[in-house]
XYZ file of C-alpha atoms in Angstrom:
433
model
C 18.164 -18.779 13.500
C 18.447 -16.675 10.344
C 18.612 -18.445 7.026
C 21.719 -17.795 4.994
C 21.403 -15.046 2.428
C 22.121 -15.800 -1.187
C 23.025 -13.275 -3.856
C 20.753 -13.912 -6.819
C 22.484 -11.370 -9.060
C 24.753 -14.156 -10.217
C 26.082 -15.158 -13.594
C 25.817 -18.500 -15.280
C 29.209 -19.672 -14.000
C 28.238 -20.265 -10.404
C 29.879 -23.666 -10.235
C 33.493 -24.318 -11.181
C 35.482 -27.507 -11.662
C 35.967 -27.866 -7.909
C 32.247 -27.943 -7.282
C 31.759 -31.533 -8.381
C 29.708 -32.421 -5.331
C 27.329 -29.526 -5.967
C 27.082 -30.348 -9.649
C 26.265 -34.002 -8.899
C 23.309 -32.919 -6.816
C 21.693 -31.440 -9.905
C 23.024 -33.763 -12.586
C 19.657 -35.452 -12.911
C 18.037 -32.070 -13.621
C 19.717 -31.590 -16.993
C 17.321 -31.318 -19.963
C 14.603 -30.228 -17.587
C 12.069 -29.497 -20.288
C 11.932 -33.180 -21.187
C 11.448 -34.555 -17.698
C 9.375 -32.193 -15.605
C 5.696 -32.376 -14.847
C 3.406 -29.555 -13.812
C 1.704 -29.406 -10.419
C -1.580 -27.956 -9.234
C 0.113 -26.000 -6.450
C 3.081 -23.881 -7.339
C 4.189 -20.582 -8.835
C 1.627 -18.480 -10.636
C 1.639 -19.144 -14.366
C 2.864 -16.138 -16.372
C 1.739 -16.490 -20.027
C 4.198 -13.871 -21.291
C 7.167 -15.613 -19.680
C 8.417 -17.583 -22.682
C 12.099 -17.912 -21.790
C 11.560 -19.964 -18.628
C 8.946 -22.733 -19.068
C 6.431 -22.916 -16.254
C 7.254 -26.554 -15.522
C 10.847 -25.572 -14.710
C 9.565 -22.990 -12.244
C 7.241 -25.545 -10.660
C 10.095 -28.007 -10.365
C 12.433 -25.654 -8.541
C 9.593 -24.405 -6.381
C 9.087 -28.003 -5.230
C 12.792 -28.409 -4.464
C 12.842 -25.180 -2.461
C 9.649 -26.163 -0.651
C 11.147 -29.558 0.176
C 14.048 -27.867 1.966
C 11.797 -25.545 3.931
C 9.597 -28.496 4.903
C 12.733 -30.142 6.249
C 13.828 -27.020 8.123
C 10.415 -26.657 9.786
C 9.644 -30.388 10.066
C 10.013 -30.401 13.867
C 7.620 -27.510 14.339
C 3.851 -27.384 14.029
C 3.991 -24.669 11.401
C 5.804 -26.452 8.615
C 3.330 -26.766 5.739
C 1.865 -23.280 5.358
C 5.165 -21.623 6.233
C 7.187 -23.719 3.792
C 4.734 -23.192 0.961
C 4.398 -19.440 1.346
C 8.118 -18.838 1.755
C 8.895 -21.079 -1.221
C 6.415 -19.287 -3.476
C 7.871 -15.928 -2.544
C 11.484 -17.039 -2.837
C 11.011 -18.614 -6.268
C 9.381 -15.407 -7.523
C 12.198 -13.344 -6.018
C 14.781 -15.442 -7.859
C 12.790 -15.149 -11.083
C 12.662 -11.358 -10.876
C 16.260 -10.925 -9.741
C 17.629 -12.984 -12.632
C 15.737 -10.844 -15.157
C 13.910 -13.930 -16.423
C 17.088 -15.353 -17.998
C 16.711 -19.127 -18.077
C 20.298 -20.231 -17.435
C 20.845 -17.659 -14.678
C 17.494 -18.588 -13.152
C 18.342 -22.301 -13.039
C 21.779 -21.747 -11.549
C 20.419 -19.280 -9.004
C 17.795 -21.783 -7.899
C 20.455 -24.476 -7.536
C 22.675 -22.145 -5.575
C 19.858 -21.190 -3.247
C 18.821 -24.797 -2.625
C 22.404 -25.658 -1.680
C 22.400 -22.747 0.786
C 19.193 -24.096 2.328
C 20.778 -27.510 2.825
C 23.258 -25.870 5.203
C 20.471 -24.806 7.560
C 19.613 -26.973 10.538
C 16.168 -28.232 11.386
C 14.270 -25.874 13.658
C 12.768 -27.361 16.808
C 9.664 -26.163 18.578
C 11.657 -25.175 21.652
C 14.154 -23.101 19.665
C 11.744 -20.701 18.060
C 8.510 -18.943 18.881
C 5.896 -17.169 16.806
C 7.711 -13.850 16.894
C 11.049 -15.351 15.841
C 9.380 -17.354 13.092
C 7.725 -14.202 11.759
C 11.081 -12.425 11.832
C 12.591 -15.245 9.763
C 9.727 -14.969 7.307
C 10.204 -11.196 7.118
C 13.837 -11.638 6.084
C 12.619 -13.626 3.103
C 9.246 -12.184 2.207
C 9.331 -8.559 1.119
C 6.268 -7.832 -0.970
C 3.596 -10.458 -0.227
C 2.530 -10.486 -3.867
C 1.829 -14.204 -3.719
C -0.859 -13.790 -1.057
C -4.246 -14.313 -2.646
C -6.898 -11.999 -1.240
C -10.332 -13.541 -0.838
C -13.536 -11.682 -0.021
C -13.854 -13.897 3.047
C -10.491 -12.625 4.273
C -11.492 -9.019 3.676
C -14.803 -9.363 5.509
C -12.887 -9.901 8.758
C -11.362 -6.431 8.580
C -14.439 -4.363 7.744
C -15.133 -1.497 10.138
C -18.502 -1.256 11.842
C -20.540 1.943 11.921
C -19.269 2.975 15.357
C -15.655 2.553 14.274
C -16.286 4.470 11.067
C -17.974 7.331 12.872
C -15.207 7.542 15.480
C -12.633 7.704 12.678
C -14.374 10.640 11.000
C -16.269 8.870 8.211
C -19.486 10.504 7.033
C -22.206 7.844 7.137
C -25.372 9.778 6.247
C -26.228 12.377 3.636
C -25.541 15.763 5.272
C -27.911 18.693 4.872
C -26.073 21.502 3.037
C -25.463 24.598 5.135
C -25.677 27.897 3.306
C -22.341 29.697 3.481
C -21.494 33.378 3.248
C -18.401 35.023 1.839
C -17.674 36.463 5.290
C -17.192 32.989 6.750
C -13.970 32.703 8.719
C -11.546 29.813 8.437
C -8.184 29.190 10.011
C -5.404 28.706 7.499
C -4.612 25.009 7.169
C -0.901 25.852 7.247
C -0.197 28.822 9.522
C -3.484 28.719 11.487
C -4.128 32.452 11.006
C -7.871 33.245 10.639
C -9.075 34.818 7.388
C -12.304 35.258 5.435
C -13.063 33.258 2.312
C -13.656 36.402 0.263
C -10.003 37.361 0.827
C -8.520 34.008 -0.105
C -7.267 35.321 -3.457
C -5.732 38.413 -1.895
C -1.966 38.368 -1.690
C -0.653 37.911 1.818
C 2.237 36.225 3.590
C 1.519 32.739 4.867
C 4.588 31.554 6.798
C 4.528 27.936 7.906
C 6.409 24.650 8.413
C 5.617 21.860 5.989
C 7.213 19.241 8.271
C 5.904 17.626 11.433
C 6.974 18.200 15.008
C 9.380 15.489 16.127
C 11.289 14.882 19.343
C 14.806 16.254 19.520
C 17.702 14.243 20.904
C 17.066 15.268 24.496
C 13.414 14.184 24.213
C 12.376 17.411 25.987
C 12.276 19.742 23.006
C 10.375 19.252 19.781
C 11.694 20.413 16.432
C 10.216 20.587 12.946
C 11.293 17.786 10.618
C 11.507 20.189 7.655
C 14.086 22.614 9.081
C 14.950 21.296 12.570
C 13.923 24.610 14.101
C 12.612 24.685 17.653
C 8.827 24.827 17.816
C 8.924 27.667 20.359
C 11.262 29.919 18.381
C 10.045 29.613 14.798
C 6.971 30.877 12.975
C 7.813 29.062 9.758
C 10.499 28.152 7.273
C 8.548 28.612 4.048
C 6.193 31.299 2.750
C 3.260 31.278 0.333
C 1.329 34.293 -1.007
C -2.092 32.932 -0.007
C -3.775 31.289 2.930
C -5.468 27.947 2.304
C -8.200 26.109 4.158
C -9.868 22.762 4.585
C -13.562 22.273 5.299
C -14.306 19.579 7.886
C -17.993 20.150 8.648
C -20.155 17.683 6.643
C -22.888 20.285 6.123
C -20.393 22.881 4.870
C -18.754 20.267 2.620
C -22.164 19.413 1.169
C -22.893 23.099 0.566
C -19.703 23.438 -1.462
C -20.060 20.156 -3.409
C -22.830 17.730 -2.516
C -22.312 14.069 -1.683
C -23.507 10.923 -3.417
C -24.165 7.612 -1.705
C -23.244 4.220 -3.089
C -26.357 2.275 -4.052
C -27.418 -1.350 -3.801
C -26.187 -3.494 -6.719
C -28.719 -3.607 -9.539
C -27.115 -6.589 -11.257
C -25.257 -9.718 -10.218
C -21.953 -8.458 -11.598
C -20.360 -5.632 -9.619
C -17.016 -4.492 -8.255
C -16.375 -6.765 -5.263
C -13.384 -4.966 -3.780
C -10.872 -2.282 -4.693
C -8.102 -0.172 -3.222
C -8.047 3.559 -3.886
C -5.913 6.577 -3.209
C -6.563 10.227 -4.004
C -4.509 13.389 -4.287
C -5.984 16.724 -3.301
C -5.182 20.375 -4.000
C -6.184 23.689 -2.410
C -8.816 25.797 -4.181
C -11.010 28.765 -3.346
C -13.535 26.173 -2.145
C -11.160 24.356 0.191
C -9.482 21.048 -0.645
C -10.649 19.376 -3.846
C -9.927 16.118 -5.606
C -7.224 16.343 -8.283
C -6.293 12.714 -8.963
C -7.834 9.335 -8.239
C -6.242 5.910 -8.597
C -8.136 2.642 -8.147
C -6.860 -0.931 -8.393
C -8.823 -4.125 -7.953
C -7.506 -6.622 -5.396
C -5.611 -8.457 -8.155
C -3.622 -5.273 -8.773
C -5.282 -4.485 -12.094
C -5.423 -0.723 -12.613
C -9.066 0.318 -12.990
C -8.661 4.071 -13.167
C -5.917 6.679 -12.786
C -7.299 10.066 -13.779
C -6.789 13.758 -13.155
C -9.950 15.574 -12.049
C -10.924 19.168 -12.826
C -11.708 21.103 -9.640
C -14.929 23.066 -9.345
C -13.209 26.170 -7.967
C -10.158 28.241 -8.787
C -6.840 26.642 -7.862
C -4.872 28.333 -5.071
C -2.068 25.794 -4.644
C -1.351 22.430 -6.268
C 0.089 21.253 -2.944
C 2.733 19.467 -5.020
C 4.917 18.399 -2.106
C 2.091 16.109 -0.998
C -0.146 15.668 -4.039
C 2.485 15.239 -6.739
C 0.259 17.443 -8.928
C 1.998 20.169 -10.934
C -0.640 20.881 -13.553
C -4.237 19.991 -14.317
C -4.146 21.122 -17.942
C -4.786 17.530 -19.028
C -7.687 16.992 -16.634
C -10.840 16.194 -18.614
C -13.168 14.781 -15.970
C -15.344 16.677 -13.535
C -16.321 15.151 -10.205
C -19.742 14.393 -11.677
C -18.075 12.578 -14.590
C -16.071 10.560 -12.088
C -19.217 9.502 -10.252
C -20.651 8.216 -13.529
C -17.502 6.180 -14.169
C -17.475 4.739 -10.653
C -21.093 3.616 -10.668
C -21.739 2.906 -14.346
C -18.417 1.629 -15.674
C -16.629 0.219 -12.636
C -19.923 -0.945 -11.102
C -19.063 0.304 -7.645
C -22.008 -0.237 -5.299
C -22.828 -0.422 -1.599
C -21.595 -4.034 -1.492
C -18.132 -3.097 -2.775
C -15.329 -3.299 -0.218
C -13.157 -0.188 -0.466
C -9.607 -0.326 0.911
C -7.507 2.723 1.668
C -5.318 4.511 4.193
C -7.104 7.288 6.047
C -9.866 6.656 3.552
C -12.247 9.118 5.189
C -10.282 11.946 3.555
C -10.395 10.328 0.118
C -14.140 9.707 0.345
C -14.709 13.329 1.352
C -12.700 14.459 -1.673
C -14.756 12.149 -3.909
C -17.906 13.248 -2.020
C -18.852 9.600 -1.645
C -20.670 8.063 1.307
C -19.762 4.403 1.625
C -19.766 1.991 4.568
C -17.907 -1.147 3.460
C -14.455 0.065 4.470
C -11.041 -1.384 5.324
C -8.703 1.333 6.570
C -5.051 0.372 7.046
C -4.587 3.378 9.336
C -6.934 1.579 11.747
C -5.881 -1.949 10.818
C -2.366 -1.345 12.137
C -3.120 0.734 15.204
C -1.009 0.278 18.308
C -1.887 0.530 21.973
C -2.206 4.323 21.719
C -5.626 3.805 20.199
C -7.806 5.627 17.719
C -6.202 9.017 18.257
C -2.821 7.759 17.062
C -2.767 6.651 13.438
C 0.495 5.751 11.783
C 1.299 7.194 8.377
C 1.322 4.972 5.308
C 5.013 5.759 4.905
C 5.739 4.463 8.415
C 3.682 1.284 7.982
C 5.226 0.477 4.603
C 8.710 0.778 6.065
C 7.920 -1.178 9.230
C 5.941 -4.066 7.762
C 6.812 -4.180 4.055
C 10.434 -3.062 4.436
C 9.603 -0.581 1.662
C 10.454 3.083 1.288
C 7.632 5.139 -0.227
C 6.912 8.865 -0.557
C 10.639 9.582 -0.701
C 10.487 12.454 -3.199
C 9.774 15.643 -1.238
C 10.056 17.736 -4.402
C 7.735 15.884 -6.783
C 5.393 14.675 -4.046
C 3.361 11.543 -3.505
C 2.225 9.111 -6.181
C -1.283 7.749 -5.677
C -0.386 4.582 -7.614
C 2.526 3.838 -5.282
C 0.414 4.589 -2.212
C -2.495 2.423 -3.377
C -0.230 -0.579 -4.008
C 1.457 -0.142 -0.626
C -1.967 -0.078 1.019
C -3.000 -3.264 -0.779
C 0.251 -4.971 0.212
C -0.345 -4.041 3.847
C -3.671 -5.859 3.666
C -1.863 -8.844 2.134
C 0.618 -8.683 5.007
C -2.214 -8.637 7.544
C -3.986 -11.581 5.928
C -0.778 -13.600 5.738
C 0.260 -13.107 9.356
C -3.225 -13.555 10.784
C -3.615 -16.828 8.863
C -0.146 -17.903 9.968
C -1.017 -17.352 13.631
C -4.312 -19.181 13.151
C -2.451 -22.241 11.882
C 0.119 -22.324 14.686
């Protein structure tokens, strides 16, 4: 059973003179400000929301919840399901009506009437999967899910999992490098020496991934749809670029720091981060870092000056077009992380493919939640889904859609946090079934 959809982009004249029955249902709700009481459990209070009093929101939340309790009354999942859906739906109505009081009230009434048309679900007419599908048609962003440290602890990776996923767990010993060191270009795979990285050449490559063609036998590149056996590349660049993967070589280029034990009772408990990297004469370097706490407060969003000369901003992926406004060095960033944000070894860091971000930051940290591993399928550790794929599949959200201007670390960080909210919500839902 799928609940009826309701268009919330409605005007104040939802009910006409022929809707007397509908109007009677809500007649007693006139002059709401004078009759409503607040409740301990309900929509989150928004101090800046002055046009719609909080007690009105609480009231309609209760009416919506009452209908969902009725719909799920014959199942063993009624309470938590009804409450979570009602919280999300009330917030959705609030946002869709642009916080206009009269439109909000009428939209709530209209939605409640639509709920009254839905039959009661019985245990033998729905299963966990179908129930989750119903929830997914209603819940789109999971913003109402409160993240607790206890919830997060369940998803921390152990040392073996971290090591298998490519995380650096111990301080590497720097390996002295020479200018004659060979690397394979990160794009075209042609070998070249570091000392020639600034020499003009012709790097021909595909920026897209190999995907299956219609016949499933041939693979084509997503960027140009050319056959992988017939094409050397669809785009050219005047330099080769490279990426260092060896911990000792990374440490030789820019050394690592390790998060330390907390020195005071107050520290950063948990945060989600995302970084953007560019290509330099020293490999890939950090160019932007974005960190939110788990309440979605922005802690830092800064451009970072690279140590080496820039070869390519990698704009299609990094979103970086210039670093003229970058004021912070990587060392400055470390000071901010440890001194100002109070990041320590007890902090839980959340990210997607976070091993790459930590390498860019040159940070060794072990309290990790990685959504690339959190949402793995049966293919195992070698097959990690992209953040774009996971956001579309689980959050019904399109991200990273601009192939010209590139990714936005703020958008990616929020999507990562919402995936954790999704995981918490559905795991708790299953636990209560």
